Coordinates of C-alpha atoms (C1' of nucleotides) in Angstrom, one line a residue:
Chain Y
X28 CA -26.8 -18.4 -2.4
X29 CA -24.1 -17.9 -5.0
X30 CA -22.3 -15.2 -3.7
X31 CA -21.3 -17.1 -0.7
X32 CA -17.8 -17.7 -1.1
X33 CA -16.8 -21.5 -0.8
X34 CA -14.2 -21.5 2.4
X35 CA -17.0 -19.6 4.9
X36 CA -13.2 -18.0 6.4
X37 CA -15.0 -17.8 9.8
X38 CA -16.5 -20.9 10.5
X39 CA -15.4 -21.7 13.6
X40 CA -15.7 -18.7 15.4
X41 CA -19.4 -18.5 14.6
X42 CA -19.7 -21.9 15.3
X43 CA -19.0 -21.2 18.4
X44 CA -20.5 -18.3 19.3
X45 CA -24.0 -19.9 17.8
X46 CA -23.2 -22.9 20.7
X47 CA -23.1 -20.7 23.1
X48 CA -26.6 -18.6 22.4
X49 CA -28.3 -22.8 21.5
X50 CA -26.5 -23.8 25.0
X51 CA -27.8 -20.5 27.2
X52 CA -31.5 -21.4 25.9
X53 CA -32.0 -25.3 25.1
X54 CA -28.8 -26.6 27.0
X55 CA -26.6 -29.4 26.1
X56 CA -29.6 -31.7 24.7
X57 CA -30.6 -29.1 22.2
X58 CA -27.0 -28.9 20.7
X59 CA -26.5 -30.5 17.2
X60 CA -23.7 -30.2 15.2
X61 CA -26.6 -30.1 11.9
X62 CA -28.2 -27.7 13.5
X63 CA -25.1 -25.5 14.2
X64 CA -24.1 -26.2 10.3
X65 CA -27.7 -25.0 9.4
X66 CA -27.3 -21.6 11.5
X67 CA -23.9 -21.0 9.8
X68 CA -25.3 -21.7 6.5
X69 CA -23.1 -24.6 5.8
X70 CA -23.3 -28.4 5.0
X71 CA -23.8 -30.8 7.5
X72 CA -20.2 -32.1 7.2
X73 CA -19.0 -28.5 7.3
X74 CA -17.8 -28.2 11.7
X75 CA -16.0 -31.3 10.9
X76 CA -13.4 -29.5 9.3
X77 CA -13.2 -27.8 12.9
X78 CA -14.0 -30.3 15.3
X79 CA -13.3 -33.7 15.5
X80 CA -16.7 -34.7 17.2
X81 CA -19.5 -33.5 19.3
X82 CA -17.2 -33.6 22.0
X83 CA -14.5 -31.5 20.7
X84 CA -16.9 -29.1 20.4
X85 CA -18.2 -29.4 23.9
X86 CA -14.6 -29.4 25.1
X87 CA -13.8 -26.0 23.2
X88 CA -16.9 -25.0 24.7
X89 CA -15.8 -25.5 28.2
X90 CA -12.8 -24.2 27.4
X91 CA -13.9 -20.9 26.8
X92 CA -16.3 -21.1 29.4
X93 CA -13.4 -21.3 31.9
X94 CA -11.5 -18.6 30.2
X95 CA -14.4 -15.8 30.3
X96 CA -15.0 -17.1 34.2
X97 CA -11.3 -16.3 35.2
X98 CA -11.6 -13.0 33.3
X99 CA -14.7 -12.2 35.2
X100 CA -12.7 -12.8 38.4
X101 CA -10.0 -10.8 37.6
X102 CA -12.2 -7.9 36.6
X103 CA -13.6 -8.5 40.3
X104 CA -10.5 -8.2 41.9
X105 CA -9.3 -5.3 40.1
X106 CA -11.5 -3.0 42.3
X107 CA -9.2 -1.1 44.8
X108 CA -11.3 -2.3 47.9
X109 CA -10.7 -4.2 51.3
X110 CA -10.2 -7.9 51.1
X111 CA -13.8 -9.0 52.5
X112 CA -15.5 -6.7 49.7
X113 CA -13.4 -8.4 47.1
X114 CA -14.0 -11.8 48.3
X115 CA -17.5 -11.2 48.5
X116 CA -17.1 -9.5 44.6
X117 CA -15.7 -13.0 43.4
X118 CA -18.1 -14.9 45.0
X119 CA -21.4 -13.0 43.6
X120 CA -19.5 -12.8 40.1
X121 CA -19.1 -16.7 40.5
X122 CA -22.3 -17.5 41.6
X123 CA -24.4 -15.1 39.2
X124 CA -22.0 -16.6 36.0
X125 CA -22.9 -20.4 37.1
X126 CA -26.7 -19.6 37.2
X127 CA -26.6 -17.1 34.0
X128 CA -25.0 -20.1 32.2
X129 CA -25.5 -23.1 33.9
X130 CA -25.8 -25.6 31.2
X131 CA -21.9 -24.0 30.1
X132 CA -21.1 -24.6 33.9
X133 CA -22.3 -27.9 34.1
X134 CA -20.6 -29.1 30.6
X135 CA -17.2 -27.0 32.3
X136 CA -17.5 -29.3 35.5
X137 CA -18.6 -32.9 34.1
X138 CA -16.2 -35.9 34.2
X139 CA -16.7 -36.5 30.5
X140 CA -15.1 -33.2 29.8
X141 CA -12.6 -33.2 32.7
X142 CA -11.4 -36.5 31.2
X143 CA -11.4 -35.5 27.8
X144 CA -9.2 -32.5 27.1
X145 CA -6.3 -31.7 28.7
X146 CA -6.7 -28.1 26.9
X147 CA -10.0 -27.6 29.5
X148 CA -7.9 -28.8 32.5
X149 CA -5.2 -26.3 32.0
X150 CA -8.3 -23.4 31.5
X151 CA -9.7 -24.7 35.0
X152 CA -6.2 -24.6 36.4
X153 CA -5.8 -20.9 35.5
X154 CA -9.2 -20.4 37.2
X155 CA -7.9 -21.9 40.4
X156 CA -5.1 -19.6 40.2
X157 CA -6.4 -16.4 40.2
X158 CA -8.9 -17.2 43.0
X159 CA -5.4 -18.6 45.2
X160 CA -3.7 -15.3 44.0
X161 CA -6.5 -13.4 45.2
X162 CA -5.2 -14.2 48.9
X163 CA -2.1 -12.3 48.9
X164 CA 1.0 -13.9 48.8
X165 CA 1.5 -17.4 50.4
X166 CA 2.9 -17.8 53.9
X167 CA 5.8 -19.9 53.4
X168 CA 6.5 -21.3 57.0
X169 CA 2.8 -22.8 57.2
X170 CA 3.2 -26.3 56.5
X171 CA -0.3 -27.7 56.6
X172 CA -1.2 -26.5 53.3
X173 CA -3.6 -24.1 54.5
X174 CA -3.2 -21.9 51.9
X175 CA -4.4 -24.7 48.9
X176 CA -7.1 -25.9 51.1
X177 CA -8.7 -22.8 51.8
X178 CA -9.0 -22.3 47.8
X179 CA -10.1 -25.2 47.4
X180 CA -12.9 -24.7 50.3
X181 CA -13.9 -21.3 48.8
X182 CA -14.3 -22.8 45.4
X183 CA -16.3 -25.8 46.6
X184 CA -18.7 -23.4 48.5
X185 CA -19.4 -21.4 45.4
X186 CA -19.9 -24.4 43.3
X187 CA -22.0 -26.1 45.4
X188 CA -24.3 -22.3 45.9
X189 CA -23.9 -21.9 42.0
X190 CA -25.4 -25.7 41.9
X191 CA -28.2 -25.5 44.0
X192 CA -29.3 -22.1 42.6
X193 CA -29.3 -23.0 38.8
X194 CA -31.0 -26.4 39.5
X195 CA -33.6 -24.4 40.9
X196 CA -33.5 -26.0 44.5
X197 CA -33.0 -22.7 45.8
X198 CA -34.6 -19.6 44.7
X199 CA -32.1 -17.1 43.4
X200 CA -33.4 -14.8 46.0
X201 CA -31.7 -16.5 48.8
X202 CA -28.5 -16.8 46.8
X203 CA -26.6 -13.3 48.0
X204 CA -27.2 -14.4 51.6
X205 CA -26.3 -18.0 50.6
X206 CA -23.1 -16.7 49.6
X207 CA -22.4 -14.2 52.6
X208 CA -23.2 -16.4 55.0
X209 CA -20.3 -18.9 53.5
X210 CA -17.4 -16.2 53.0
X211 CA -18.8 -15.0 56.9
X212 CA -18.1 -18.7 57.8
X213 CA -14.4 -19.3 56.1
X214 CA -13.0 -16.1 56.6
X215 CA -13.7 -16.1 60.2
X216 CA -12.3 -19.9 60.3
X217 CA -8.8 -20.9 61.6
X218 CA -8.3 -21.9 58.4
X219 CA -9.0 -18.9 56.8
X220 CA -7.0 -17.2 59.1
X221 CA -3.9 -18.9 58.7
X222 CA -4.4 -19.3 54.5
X223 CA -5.3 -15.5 54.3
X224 CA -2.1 -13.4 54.4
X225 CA -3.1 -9.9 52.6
X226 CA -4.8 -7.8 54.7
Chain P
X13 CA -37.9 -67.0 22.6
X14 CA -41.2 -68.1 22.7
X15 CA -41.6 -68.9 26.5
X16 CA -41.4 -65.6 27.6
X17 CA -44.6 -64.1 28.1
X18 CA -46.3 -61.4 26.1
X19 CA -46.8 -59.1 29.6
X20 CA -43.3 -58.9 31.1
X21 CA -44.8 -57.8 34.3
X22 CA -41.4 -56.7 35.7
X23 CA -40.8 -54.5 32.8
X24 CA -40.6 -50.8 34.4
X25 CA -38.5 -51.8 37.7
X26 CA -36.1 -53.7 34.8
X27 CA -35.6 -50.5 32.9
X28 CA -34.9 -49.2 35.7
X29 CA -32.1 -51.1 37.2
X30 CA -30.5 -51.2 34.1
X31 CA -30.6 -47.5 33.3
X32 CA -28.9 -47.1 36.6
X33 CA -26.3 -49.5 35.5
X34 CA -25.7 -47.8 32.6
X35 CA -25.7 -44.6 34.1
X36 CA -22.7 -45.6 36.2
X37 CA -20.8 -46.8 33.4
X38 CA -21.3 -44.7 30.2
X39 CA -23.3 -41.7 31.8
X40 CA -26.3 -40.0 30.5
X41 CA -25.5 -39.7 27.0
X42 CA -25.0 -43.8 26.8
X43 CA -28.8 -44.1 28.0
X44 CA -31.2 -45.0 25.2
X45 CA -34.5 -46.4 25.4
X46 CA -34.1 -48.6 22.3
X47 CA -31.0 -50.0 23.8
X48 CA -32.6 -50.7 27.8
X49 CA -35.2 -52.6 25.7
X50 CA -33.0 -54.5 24.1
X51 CA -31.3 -55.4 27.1
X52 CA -35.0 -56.0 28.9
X53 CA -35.7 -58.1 25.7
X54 CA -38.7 -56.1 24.9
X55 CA -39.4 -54.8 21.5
X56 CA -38.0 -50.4 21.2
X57 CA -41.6 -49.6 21.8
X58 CA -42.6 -51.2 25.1
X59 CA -40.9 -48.6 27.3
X60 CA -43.2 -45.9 25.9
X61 CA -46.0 -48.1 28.0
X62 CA -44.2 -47.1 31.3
X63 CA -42.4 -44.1 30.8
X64 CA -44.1 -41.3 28.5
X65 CA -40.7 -40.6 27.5
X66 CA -37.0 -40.0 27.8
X67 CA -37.4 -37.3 30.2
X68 CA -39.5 -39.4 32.2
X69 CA -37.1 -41.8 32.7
X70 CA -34.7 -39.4 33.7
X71 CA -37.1 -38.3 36.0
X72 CA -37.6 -41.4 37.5
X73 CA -34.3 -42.3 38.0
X74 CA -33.1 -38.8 39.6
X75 CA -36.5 -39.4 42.1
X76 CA -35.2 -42.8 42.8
X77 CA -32.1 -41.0 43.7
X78 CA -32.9 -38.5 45.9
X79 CA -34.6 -41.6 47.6
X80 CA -31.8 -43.2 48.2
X81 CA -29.5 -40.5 49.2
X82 CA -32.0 -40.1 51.7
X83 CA -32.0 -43.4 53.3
X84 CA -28.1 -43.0 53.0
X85 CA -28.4 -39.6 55.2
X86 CA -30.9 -41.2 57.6
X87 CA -28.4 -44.3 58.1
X88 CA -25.7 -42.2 58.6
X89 CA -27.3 -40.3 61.3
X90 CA -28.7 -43.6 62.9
X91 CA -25.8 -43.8 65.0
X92 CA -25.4 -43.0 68.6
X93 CA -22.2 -40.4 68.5
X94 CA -21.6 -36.9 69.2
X95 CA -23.1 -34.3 67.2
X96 CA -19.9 -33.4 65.0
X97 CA -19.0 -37.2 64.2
X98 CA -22.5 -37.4 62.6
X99 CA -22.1 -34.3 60.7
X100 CA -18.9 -36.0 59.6
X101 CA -20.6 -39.4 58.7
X102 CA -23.5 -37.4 57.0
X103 CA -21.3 -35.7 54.9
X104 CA -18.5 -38.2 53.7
X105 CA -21.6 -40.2 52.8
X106 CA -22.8 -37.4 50.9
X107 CA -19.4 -37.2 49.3
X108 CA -19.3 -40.8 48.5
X109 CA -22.5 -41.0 47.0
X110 CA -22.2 -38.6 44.6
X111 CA -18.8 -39.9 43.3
X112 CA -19.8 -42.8 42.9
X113 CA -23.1 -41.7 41.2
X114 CA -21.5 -39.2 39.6
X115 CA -23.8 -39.4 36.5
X116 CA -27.1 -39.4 38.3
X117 CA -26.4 -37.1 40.7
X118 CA -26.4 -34.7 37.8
X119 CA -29.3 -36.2 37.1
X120 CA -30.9 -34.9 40.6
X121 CA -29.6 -31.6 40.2
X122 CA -30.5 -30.4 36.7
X123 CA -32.1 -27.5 36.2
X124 CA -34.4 -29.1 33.3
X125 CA -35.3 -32.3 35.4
X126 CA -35.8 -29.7 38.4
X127 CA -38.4 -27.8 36.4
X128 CA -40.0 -30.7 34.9
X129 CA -41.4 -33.1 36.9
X130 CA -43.3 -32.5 40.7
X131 CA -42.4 -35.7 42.1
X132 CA -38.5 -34.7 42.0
X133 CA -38.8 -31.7 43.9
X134 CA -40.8 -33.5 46.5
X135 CA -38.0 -36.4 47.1
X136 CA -35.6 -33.3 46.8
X137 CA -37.2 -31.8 49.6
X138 CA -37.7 -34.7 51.6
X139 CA -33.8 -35.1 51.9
X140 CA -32.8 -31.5 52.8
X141 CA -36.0 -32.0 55.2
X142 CA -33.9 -35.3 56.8
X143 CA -30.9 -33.0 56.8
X144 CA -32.5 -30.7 58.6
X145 CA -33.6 -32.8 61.5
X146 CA -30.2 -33.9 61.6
X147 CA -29.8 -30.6 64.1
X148 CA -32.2 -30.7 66.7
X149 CA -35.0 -28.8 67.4
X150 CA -35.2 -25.5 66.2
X151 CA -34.8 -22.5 68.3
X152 CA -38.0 -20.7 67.9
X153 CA -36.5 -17.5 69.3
X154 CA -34.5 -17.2 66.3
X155 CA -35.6 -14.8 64.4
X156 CA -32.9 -14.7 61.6
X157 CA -34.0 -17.9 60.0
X158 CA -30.4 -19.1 61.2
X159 CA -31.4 -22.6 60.8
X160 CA -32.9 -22.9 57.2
X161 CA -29.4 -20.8 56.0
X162 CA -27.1 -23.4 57.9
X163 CA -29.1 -26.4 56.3
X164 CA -29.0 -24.6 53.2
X165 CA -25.0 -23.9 53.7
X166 CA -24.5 -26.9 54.6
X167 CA -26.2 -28.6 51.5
X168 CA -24.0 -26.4 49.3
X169 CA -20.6 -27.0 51.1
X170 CA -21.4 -30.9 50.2
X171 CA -22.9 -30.9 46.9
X172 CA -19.5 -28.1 46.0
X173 CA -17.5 -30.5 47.2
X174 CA -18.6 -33.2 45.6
X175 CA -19.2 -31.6 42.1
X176 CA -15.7 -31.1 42.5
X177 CA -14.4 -34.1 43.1
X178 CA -17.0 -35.7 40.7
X179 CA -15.6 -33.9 38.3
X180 CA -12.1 -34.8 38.6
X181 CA -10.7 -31.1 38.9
X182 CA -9.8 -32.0 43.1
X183 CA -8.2 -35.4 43.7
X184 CA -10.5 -37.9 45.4
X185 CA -7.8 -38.3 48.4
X186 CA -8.2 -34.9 49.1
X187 CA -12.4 -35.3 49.6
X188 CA -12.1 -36.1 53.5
X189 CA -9.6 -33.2 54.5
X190 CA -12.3 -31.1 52.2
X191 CA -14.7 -32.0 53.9
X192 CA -13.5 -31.7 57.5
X193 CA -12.2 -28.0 56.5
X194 CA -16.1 -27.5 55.2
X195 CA -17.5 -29.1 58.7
X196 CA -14.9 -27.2 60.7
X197 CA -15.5 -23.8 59.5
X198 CA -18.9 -24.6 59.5
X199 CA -20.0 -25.6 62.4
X200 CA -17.6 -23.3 64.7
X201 CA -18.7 -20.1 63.0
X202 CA -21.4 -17.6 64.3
X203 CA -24.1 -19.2 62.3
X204 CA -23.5 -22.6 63.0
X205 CA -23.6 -21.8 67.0
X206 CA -26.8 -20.3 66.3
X207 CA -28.5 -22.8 64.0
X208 CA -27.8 -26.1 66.1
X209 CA -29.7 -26.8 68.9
X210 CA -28.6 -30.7 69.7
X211 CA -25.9 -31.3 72.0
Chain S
dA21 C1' -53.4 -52.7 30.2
dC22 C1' -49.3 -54.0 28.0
dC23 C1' -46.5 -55.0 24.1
dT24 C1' -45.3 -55.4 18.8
dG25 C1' -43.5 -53.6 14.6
dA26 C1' -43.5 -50.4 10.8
dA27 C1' -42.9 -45.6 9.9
dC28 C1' -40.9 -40.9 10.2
dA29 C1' -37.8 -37.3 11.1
dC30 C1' -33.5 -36.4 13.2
dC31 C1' -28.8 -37.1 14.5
dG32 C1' -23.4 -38.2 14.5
dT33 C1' -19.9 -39.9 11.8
dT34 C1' -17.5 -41.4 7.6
dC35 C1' -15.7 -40.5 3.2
dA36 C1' -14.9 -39.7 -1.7
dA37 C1' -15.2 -35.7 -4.3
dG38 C1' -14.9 -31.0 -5.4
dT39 C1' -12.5 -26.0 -5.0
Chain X
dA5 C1' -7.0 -26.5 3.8
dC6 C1' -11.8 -26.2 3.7
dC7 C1' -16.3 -27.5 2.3
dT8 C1' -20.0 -30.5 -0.2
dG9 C1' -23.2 -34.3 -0.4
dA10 C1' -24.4 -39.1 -0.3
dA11 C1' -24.3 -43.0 2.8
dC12 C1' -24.8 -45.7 7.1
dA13 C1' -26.2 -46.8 11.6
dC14 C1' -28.6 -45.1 15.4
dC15 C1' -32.0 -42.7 18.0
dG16 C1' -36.8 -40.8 20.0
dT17 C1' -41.5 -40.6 19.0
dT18 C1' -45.9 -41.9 17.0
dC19 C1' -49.4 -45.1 16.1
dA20 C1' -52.3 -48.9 14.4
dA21 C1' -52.5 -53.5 15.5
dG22 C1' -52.2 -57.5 18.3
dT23 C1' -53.0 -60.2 23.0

DNA sequence: ACCTGAACACCGTTCAAGT
DNA sequence: ACCTGAACACCGTTCAAGT
């Protein structure tokens, strides 16, 4: 009790990370900012020293989220292998992030948040660039955008995989074919074709 | 005051229509039961008589939902036009629908409403049943299950794109070339030729 | 069967005060 | 700069009581 020191010197950190383990097993609902004081063995006015409001919380929250998913992407594209099997890396990595965490992925993907902080946006815009860079470099003479589109097709079809499998709609089981069965359909698209340049 | 009756009699389709109202203005975390009382002119207990609790509304509503996405789909597909304009109405209704519902699609497609309550995972099956039928009869000769994976691609592609949009993180101009791009790659790829039977 | 109203525990937020 | 602790308004839920 007493040989606490007075500034905890860590707070938000642990804050954080005790967010994350309440979010992975009661979701968003079962977040309090009382109940995160309590864990940390501080007052209840205590986070408010390091966040604003429930929200700022939430958005640093997201925040993060989108930081550890781009890391996770890169790590999948590191691998020294042909351009389906990375592809197909990302994809499973994406997919198997959004249903380990899906209560992280949904707060990472609501309006509210989106709206919110423009600290999250940027952290969803670095995400968006990795999996464009992933492509090779852009072909500059095509002029229908194909490159931004097709990013912006792949990421829809993981999101909307990632979706139906954490809301339970669709057993995980069928989730790796889910998955193949999408990158089998775009990368054998025009579209893909023409947005694809690394080979 | 005094001239309204003791037995609202309307009470539980009221809540209702309001907590959809509210929904679409302030989201999930705006929706109290003290406060649709209040707005029902009901005292904070008299929801409790038709739903057992929060999560039952919540229920209810995302049932309601799926409902009505439903009839949307079946509308959509109500129309006499070649196969790929009706995959293209289906879907940019799809689209729509869940930007403008942004709130209660989330609703549908929780994982904690999906495990709670039977009667949501019925209407949820119900409309990836009517999407389904949206392709003809199946091919009995199939013996790769081409045609549940298509319905099941094709769910994702929509409810990706739309989580998306939703979201804010793609622009909403950019939703119909999205969603042609999905459709395109789609319906011209291996599994696509395989899976629909309707010409 | 449906609704009222008091009661309880919990929460987010504010703020003066302490170190 | 960081944290405490009282205060306030709000909420979900329970339950005896009323009609």
């Amino acid at each position: 009790m007493t040989d606490r020191p007075f500034h905890h010197g860590n707070l938000r950190a642990v804050l954080l990370e005790e967010a994350e383990a309440v979010l992975r097993q009661d979701g968003v609902d079962g977040l309090s900012l009382r109940d995160l004081a309590r864990r940390a063995g501080v007052s209840h006015g205590a986070p408010r020293s390091h966040f604003a409001d429930r929200q700022a919380l939430l958005d640093a929250l997201a925040e993060r989220g989108f930081a550890r998913l781009t890391t996770t992407v890169q790590r999948a594209l590191a691998h020294d292998e042909p351009l389906r099997a990375q592809f197909d890396r990302v994809a499973h990595a994406y997919v198997d992030f959004a249903v380990d965490d899906a209560a992280l992925m949904e707060l990472m993907f609501q309006a509210k948040t989106a709206a919110a902080s423009a600290a999250v946006g940027e952290a969803a815009t670095r995400l968006f660039g990795t999996l464009d860079a992933a492509m090779g470099p852009a072909d500059p003479d095509d002029g229908t955008g194909a490159r931004e589109r097709f990013t912006l097709l792949f990421a829809a079809s993981m999101q909307g995989i990632a979706a139906l499998v954490a809301s339970g709609r669709v057993p995980r089981a069928r989730a790796d074919a889910l998955v193949d069965d999408a990158m089998e359909a775009m990368l054998t698209s025009d579209l893909g074709a023409r947005a694809v340049t690394r080979h």
